[in-house]
Amino acid sequence: MSGLEQSLYALNWNNYIAVVIITLITYEYMLQFEKEVQFVWERQWSVMAYLYLVVRYFGFALAIICAVWGGLFYIPEAPCYGLFLFMQWGFSVYFCLAEVVLIWRLYVLYNQSKLILYVLLGFFLPVVALYIAMDIFLWSRPSAMSVQEITTIPNTKYCLASHHIGPMPAIYASIPVICFDILLVVLAITDLRKHLKERRGLKMKPNTYVVMIVRYHVIYFILNLASQIIMAILWAHPSTVVLKLVVLYKDTVPLIIVPRFIISIWDTHANDSCMQASMAFEDCVCWTSPQQLEQLEIDSSELRKEVE
């Protein structure tokens, strides 16, 4: 395949994937908009509501920029390079925001323990510093990455990013991030095991929200592990098809899943058949235990609060 044919082949794949990205992210936005109005705009504002709006709309904007970059629409080389840096730094910001959501959920699971919160923040801040350092080292240096304008046929131009170093720095940088996610998963599963043991002793069903939060921690760990592997693949100069499929995953799945994690808990609470529920939306409590065990559950600190 000649150089011109290879460029046209890459451009066609880029445009196909871009259309898929825009379709998926727009469909997801419309699908969740009614729930967003119900659970965010018509309710009392809370920390989790603000986090939801940030990951929802920042992720949406990030996905659209990723879709149009590189060929779907013509962008001159200079702004093309700036948008590429914005995309890479933007994904780091997005993943940090997702970690904040998980930290907040763990803080809730552990009965708003200040110790857990401070320990997690103590480990999280070096992860943030690592993201910043690697964004500078991997993406912001011309010797590591550059963007060039490719001309295929008259009046058809697109931007192409070129990586000048191997995948090993990205692999080494992903190890502390994965270790931090493992810590979050271990803490969540530990709390779930304790919760299940206590509930079996009281002959009660597990709290729905505890199970959901732990499930989401596990899913996010798998999701982030896949994302870290994908970032390393991008530096390994894969084939055009592999590259575009990897980009499709990276530019859609994390940006769809994280907002769904948040809103699904609100949706579950709204549709739950509770014997008694708190009126404050940001401090919703669902008591699913039999009436005669409610006081025992409170005295045993069995009641779990979902701070939204």
GROMACS .gro file of C-alpha atoms in nm:
model
  308
    1MET     CA    1   0.000   0.000   0.000
    2SER     CA    2   0.147   0.336  -0.106
    3GLY     CA    3   0.180   0.631   0.126
    4LEU     CA    4  -0.120   0.807  -0.028
    5GLU     CA    5  -0.336   0.497  -0.006
    6GLN     CA    6  -0.231   0.443   0.355
    7SER     CA    7  -0.324   0.802   0.440
    8LEU     CA    8  -0.666   0.768   0.274
    9TYR     CA    9  -0.722   0.437   0.451
   10ALA     CA   10  -0.639   0.595   0.790
   11LEU     CA   11  -0.859   0.898   0.713
   12ASN     CA   12  -1.158   0.679   0.625
   13TRP     CA   13  -1.120   0.475   0.943
   14ASN     CA   14  -1.088   0.797   1.145
   15ASN     CA   15  -1.410   0.936   0.998
   16TYR     CA   16  -1.603   0.610   1.051
   17ILE     CA   17  -1.499   0.596   1.415
   18ALA     CA   18  -1.573   0.968   1.461
   19VAL     CA   19  -1.932   0.919   1.343
   20VAL     CA   20  -1.974   0.623   1.580
   21ILE     CA   21  -1.835   0.826   1.872
   22ILE     CA   22  -2.067   1.121   1.806
   23THR     CA   23  -2.366   0.887   1.766
   24LEU     CA   24  -2.298   0.694   2.087
   25ILE     CA   25  -2.223   0.996   2.304
   26THR     CA   26  -2.524   1.194   2.171
   27TYR     CA   27  -2.759   0.898   2.212
   28GLU     CA   28  -2.635   0.848   2.569
   29TYR     CA   29  -2.690   1.216   2.644
   30MET     CA   30  -3.049   1.209   2.518
   31LEU     CA   31  -3.114   0.878   2.693
   32GLN     CA   32  -3.012   1.014   3.034
   33PHE     CA   33  -3.137   1.373   2.999
   34GLU     CA   34  -3.481   1.306   3.152
   35LYS     CA   35  -3.322   1.144   3.458
   36GLU     CA   36  -3.075   1.431   3.482
   37VAL     CA   37  -3.360   1.683   3.496
   38GLN     CA   38  -3.544   1.475   3.755
   39PHE     CA   39  -3.250   1.397   3.984
   40VAL     CA   40  -3.031   1.707   3.943
   41TRP     CA   41  -3.209   2.017   3.816
   42GLU     CA   42  -3.534   1.960   4.007
   43ARG     CA   43  -3.369   1.850   4.333
   44GLN     CA   44  -3.167   2.004   4.609
   45TRP     CA   45  -2.805   2.059   4.506
   46SER     CA   46  -2.533   1.847   4.664
   47VAL     CA   47  -2.166   1.756   4.626
   48MET     CA   48  -2.250   1.455   4.411
   49ALA     CA   49  -2.479   1.664   4.190
   50TYR     CA   50  -2.193   1.902   4.114
   51LEU     CA   51  -1.958   1.610   4.043
   52TYR     CA   52  -2.218   1.455   3.815
   53LEU     CA   53  -2.256   1.773   3.609
   54VAL     CA   54  -1.880   1.812   3.573
   55VAL     CA   55  -1.815   1.456   3.455
   56ARG     CA   56  -2.129   1.460   3.240
   57TYR     CA   57  -2.067   1.780   3.044
   58PHE     CA   58  -1.689   1.785   3.050
   59GLY     CA   59  -1.693   1.425   2.927
   60PHE     CA   60  -1.946   1.510   2.655
   61ALA     CA   61  -1.735   1.801   2.530
   62LEU     CA   62  -1.420   1.588   2.544
   63ALA     CA   63  -1.582   1.312   2.336
   64ILE     CA   64  -1.702   1.555   2.068
   65ILE     CA   65  -1.358   1.717   2.040
   66CYS     CA   66  -1.194   1.375   2.013
   67ALA     CA   67  -1.439   1.281   1.738
   68VAL     CA   68  -1.390   1.587   1.519
   69TRP     CA   69  -1.013   1.596   1.567
   70GLY     CA   70  -0.798   1.432   1.304
   71GLY     CA   71  -0.999   1.444   0.985
   72LEU     CA   72  -1.377   1.465   1.023
   73PHE     CA   73  -1.347   1.843   0.993
   74TYR     CA   74  -1.045   2.035   0.874
   75ILE     CA   75  -0.847   2.197   1.154
   76PRO     CA   76  -0.523   2.388   1.080
   77GLU     CA   77  -0.205   2.240   1.223
   78ALA     CA   78  -0.147   2.497   1.500
   79PRO     CA   79  -0.491   2.471   1.669
   80CYS     CA   80  -0.486   2.100   1.594
   81TYR     CA   81  -0.183   2.060   1.820
   82GLY     CA   82  -0.348   2.264   2.094
   83LEU     CA   83  -0.666   2.056   2.076
   84PHE     CA   84  -0.461   1.738   2.094
   85LEU     CA   85  -0.294   1.858   2.415
   86PHE     CA   86  -0.635   1.956   2.553
   87MET     CA   87  -0.767   1.606   2.481
   88GLN     CA   88  -0.480   1.430   2.656
   89TRP     CA   89  -0.480   1.661   2.958
   90GLY     CA   90  -0.859   1.644   2.957
   91PHE     CA   91  -0.862   1.267   2.993
   92SER     CA   92  -0.626   1.295   3.291
   93VAL     CA   93  -0.859   1.551   3.452
   94TYR     CA   94  -1.158   1.328   3.379
   95PHE     CA   95  -1.003   1.018   3.535
   96CYS     CA   96  -0.906   1.223   3.841
   97LEU     CA   97  -1.267   1.340   3.874
   98ALA     CA   98  -1.383   0.978   3.848
   99GLU     CA   99  -1.145   0.887   4.130
  100VAL     CA  100  -1.293   1.169   4.339
  101VAL     CA  101  -1.640   1.016   4.289
  102LEU     CA  102  -1.513   0.677   4.409
  103ILE     CA  103  -1.337   0.833   4.708
  104TRP     CA  104  -1.657   1.012   4.806
  105ARG     CA  105  -1.856   0.689   4.780
  106LEU     CA  106  -1.605   0.507   5.001
  107TYR     CA  107  -1.623   0.793   5.250
  108VAL     CA  108  -1.999   0.732   5.264
  109LEU     CA  109  -1.961   0.354   5.293
  110TYR     CA  110  -1.731   0.393   5.593
  111ASN     CA  111  -1.988   0.607   5.777
  112GLN     CA  112  -1.817   0.933   5.677
  113SER     CA  113  -1.492   0.833   5.846
  114LYS     CA  114  -1.247   1.125   5.841
  115LEU     CA  115  -0.958   0.881   5.874
  116ILE     CA  116  -1.058   0.695   5.556
  117LEU     CA  117  -1.106   1.024   5.373
  118TYR     CA  118  -0.767   1.163   5.475
  119VAL     CA  119  -0.587   0.837   5.395
  120LEU     CA  120  -0.743   0.817   5.051
  121LEU     CA  121  -0.668   1.181   4.977
  122GLY     CA  122  -0.312   1.126   5.095
  123PHE     CA  123  -0.267   0.852   4.836
  124PHE     CA  124  -0.470   1.036   4.572
  125LEU     CA  125  -0.266   1.357   4.563
  126PRO     CA  126   0.052   1.179   4.444
  127VAL     CA  127  -0.158   1.015   4.172
  128VAL     CA  128  -0.271   1.361   4.058
  129ALA     CA  129   0.091   1.478   4.060
  130LEU     CA  130   0.185   1.172   3.852
  131TYR     CA  131  -0.086   1.249   3.595
  132ILE     CA  132   0.048   1.604   3.562
  133ALA     CA  133   0.409   1.490   3.530
  134MET     CA  134   0.329   1.226   3.269
  135ASP     CA  135   0.111   1.464   3.068
  136ILE     CA  136   0.409   1.696   3.050
  137PHE     CA  137   0.657   1.418   2.972
  138LEU     CA  138   0.447   1.217   2.725
  139TRP     CA  139   0.229   1.473   2.551
  140SER     CA  140   0.367   1.824   2.596
  141ARG     CA  141   0.722   1.775   2.463
  142PRO     CA  142   0.785   1.796   2.086
  143SER     CA  143   1.057   1.532   2.124
  144ALA     CA  144   0.798   1.285   2.257
  145MET     CA  145   0.493   1.370   2.046
  146SER     CA  146   0.424   1.590   1.744
  147VAL     CA  147   0.131   1.673   1.517
  148GLN     CA  148   0.161   1.713   1.142
  149GLU     CA  149  -0.081   1.802   0.867
  150ILE     CA  150  -0.127   1.531   0.602
  151THR     CA  151  -0.254   1.609   0.249
  152THR     CA  152  -0.415   1.314   0.071
  153ILE     CA  153  -0.575   1.472  -0.234
  154PRO     CA  154  -0.626   1.838  -0.323
  155ASN     CA  155  -0.829   2.018  -0.055
  156THR     CA  156  -0.830   1.710   0.173
  157LYS     CA  157  -0.613   1.754   0.479
  158TYR     CA  158  -0.612   1.609   0.827
  159CYS     CA  159  -0.397   1.608   1.139
  160LEU     CA  160  -0.191   1.309   1.244
  161ALA     CA  161  -0.023   1.262   1.583
  162SER     CA  162   0.318   1.093   1.587
  163HIS     CA  163   0.471   0.931   1.895
  164HIS     CA  164   0.850   0.937   1.917
  165ILE     CA  165   0.910   0.721   2.223
  166GLY     CA  166   0.811   0.367   2.315
  167PRO     CA  167   0.530   0.248   2.545
  168MET     CA  168   0.745   0.180   2.852
  169PRO     CA  169   0.709   0.527   3.020
  170ALA     CA  170   0.330   0.500   2.988
  171ILE     CA  171   0.340   0.148   3.132
  172TYR     CA  172   0.555   0.253   3.429
  173ALA     CA  173   0.329   0.553   3.495
  174SER     CA  174   0.018   0.335   3.499
  175ILE     CA  175   0.145   0.112   3.782
  176PRO     CA  176   0.084   0.361   4.072
  177VAL     CA  177  -0.260   0.446   3.928
  178ILE     CA  178  -0.355   0.079   3.913
  179CYS     CA  179  -0.226   0.026   4.268
  180PHE     CA  180  -0.443   0.312   4.393
  181ASP     CA  181  -0.747   0.162   4.219
  182ILE     CA  182  -0.667  -0.173   4.380
  183LEU     CA  183  -0.669   0.001   4.720
  184LEU     CA  184  -1.014   0.146   4.649
  185VAL     CA  185  -1.148  -0.193   4.541
  186VAL     CA  186  -1.003  -0.370   4.846
  187LEU     CA  187  -1.157  -0.114   5.083
  188ALA     CA  188  -1.495  -0.141   4.910
  189ILE     CA  189  -1.496  -0.524   4.916
  190THR     CA  190  -1.381  -0.527   5.281
  191ASP     CA  191  -1.673  -0.307   5.380
  192LEU     CA  192  -1.912  -0.522   5.176
  193ARG     CA  193  -1.795  -0.842   5.347
  194LYS     CA  194  -1.845  -0.682   5.688
  195HIS     CA  195  -2.187  -0.557   5.583
  196LEU     CA  196  -2.297  -0.897   5.451
  197LYS     CA  197  -2.181  -1.070   5.769
  198GLU     CA  198  -2.374  -0.827   5.988
  199ARG     CA  199  -2.686  -0.860   5.773
  200ARG     CA  200  -2.677  -1.238   5.785
  201GLY     CA  201  -2.659  -1.217   6.162
  202LEU     CA  202  -2.975  -1.009   6.162
  203LYS     CA  203  -3.136  -1.224   5.889
  204MET     CA  204  -3.179  -0.921   5.667
  205LYS     CA  205  -3.114  -0.859   5.299
  206PRO     CA  206  -2.803  -0.656   5.211
  207ASN     CA  207  -2.842  -0.283   5.164
  208THR     CA  208  -2.895  -0.218   4.794
  209TYR     CA  209  -2.675   0.090   4.786
  210VAL     CA  210  -2.378  -0.076   4.955
  211VAL     CA  211  -2.385  -0.357   4.698
  212MET     CA  212  -2.421  -0.111   4.410
  213ILE     CA  213  -2.131   0.108   4.521
  214VAL     CA  214  -1.899  -0.191   4.562
  215ARG     CA  215  -2.006  -0.327   4.224
  216TYR     CA  216  -1.924   0.007   4.064
  217HIS     CA  217  -1.581   0.014   4.229
  218VAL     CA  218  -1.502  -0.324   4.076
  219ILE     CA  219  -1.633  -0.222   3.733
  220TYR     CA  220  -1.438   0.103   3.741
  221PHE     CA  221  -1.121  -0.082   3.838
  222ILE     CA  222  -1.158  -0.307   3.531
  223LEU     CA  223  -1.244  -0.003   3.319
  224ASN     CA  224  -0.943   0.198   3.434
  225LEU     CA  225  -0.712  -0.102   3.400
  226ALA     CA  226  -0.825  -0.137   3.039
  227SER     CA  227  -0.774   0.237   2.985
  228GLN     CA  228  -0.418   0.223   3.119
  229ILE     CA  229  -0.341  -0.071   2.889
  230ILE     CA  230  -0.491   0.119   2.598
  231MET     CA  231  -0.275   0.424   2.668
  232ALA     CA  232   0.031   0.200   2.648
  233ILE     CA  233  -0.095   0.047   2.321
  234LEU     CA  234  -0.120   0.394   2.165
  235TRP     CA  235   0.255   0.436   2.213
  236ALA     CA  236   0.335   0.097   2.056
  237HIS     CA  237   0.251   0.206   1.698
  238PRO     CA  238  -0.038  -0.041   1.635
  239SER     CA  239  -0.203  -0.097   1.298
  240THR     CA  240  -0.468   0.149   1.177
  241VAL     CA  241  -0.761  -0.079   1.259
  242VAL     CA  242  -0.634  -0.161   1.610
  243LEU     CA  243  -0.556   0.205   1.675
  244LYS     CA  244  -0.902   0.327   1.574
  245LEU     CA  245  -1.082   0.056   1.773
  246VAL     CA  246  -0.873   0.147   2.078
  247VAL     CA  247  -0.960   0.514   2.025
  248LEU     CA  248  -1.330   0.423   1.999
  249TYR     CA  249  -1.316   0.256   2.339
  250LYS     CA  250  -1.111   0.532   2.501
  251ASP     CA  251  -1.332   0.813   2.370
  252THR     CA  252  -1.668   0.660   2.465
  253VAL     CA  253  -1.676   0.394   2.736
  254PRO     CA  254  -1.521   0.591   3.029
  255LEU     CA  255  -1.717   0.903   2.935
  256ILE     CA  256  -2.045   0.712   2.939
  257ILE     CA  257  -1.993   0.480   3.236
  258VAL     CA  258  -1.888   0.728   3.507
  259PRO     CA  259  -2.200   0.954   3.488
  260ARG     CA  260  -2.413   0.640   3.477
  261PHE     CA  261  -2.252   0.523   3.801
  262ILE     CA  262  -2.381   0.835   3.974
  263ILE     CA  263  -2.727   0.863   3.827
  264SER     CA  264  -2.808   0.492   3.858
  265ILE     CA  265  -2.796   0.515   4.239
  266TRP     CA  266  -3.035   0.809   4.232
  267ASP     CA  267  -3.263   0.618   3.996
  268THR     CA  268  -3.257   0.311   4.220
  269HIS     CA  269  -3.350   0.521   4.523
  270ALA     CA  270  -3.637   0.687   4.336
  271ASN     CA  271  -3.782   0.350   4.234
  272ASP     CA  272  -3.711   0.163   4.557
  273SER     CA  273  -4.000   0.041   4.770
  274CYS     CA  274  -3.890   0.177   5.105
  275MET     CA  275  -4.071   0.133   5.431
  276GLN     CA  276  -3.935   0.469   5.536
  277ALA     CA  277  -3.715   0.712   5.348
  278SER     CA  278  -3.554   1.041   5.442
  279MET     CA  279  -3.697   1.348   5.276
  280ALA     CA  280  -3.363   1.517   5.208
  281PHE     CA  281  -3.243   1.400   4.869
  282GLU     CA  282  -2.876   1.455   4.951
  283ASP     CA  283  -2.910   1.231   5.257
  284CYS     CA  284  -3.144   0.963   5.130
  285VAL     CA  285  -3.191   0.660   5.350
  286CYS     CA  286  -3.390   0.351   5.264
  287TRP     CA  287  -3.490   0.112   5.543
  288THR     CA  288  -3.565  -0.225   5.390
  289SER     CA  289  -3.571  -0.419   5.715
  290PRO     CA  290  -3.884  -0.557   5.881
  291GLN     CA  291  -4.055  -0.312   6.114
  292GLN     CA  292  -3.957  -0.501   6.429
  293LEU     CA  293  -3.590  -0.493   6.336
  294GLU     CA  294  -3.566  -0.125   6.244
  295GLN     CA  295  -3.462  -0.005   6.589
  296LEU     CA  296  -3.213  -0.290   6.622
  297GLU     CA  297  -3.065  -0.193   6.289
  298ILE     CA  298  -3.021   0.166   6.399
  299ASP     CA  299  -2.867   0.067   6.732
  300SER     CA  300  -2.627  -0.166   6.551
  301SER     CA  301  -2.519   0.107   6.310
  302GLU     CA  302  -2.655  -0.100   6.023
  303LEU     CA  303  -2.817   0.191   5.850
  304ARG     CA  304  -2.624   0.302   5.543
  305LYS     CA  305  -2.657   0.655   5.412
  306GLU     CA  306  -2.608   0.744   5.051
  307VAL     CA  307  -2.490   1.106   5.053
  308GLU     CA  308  -2.573   1.245   4.714
   0.00000   0.00000   0.00000
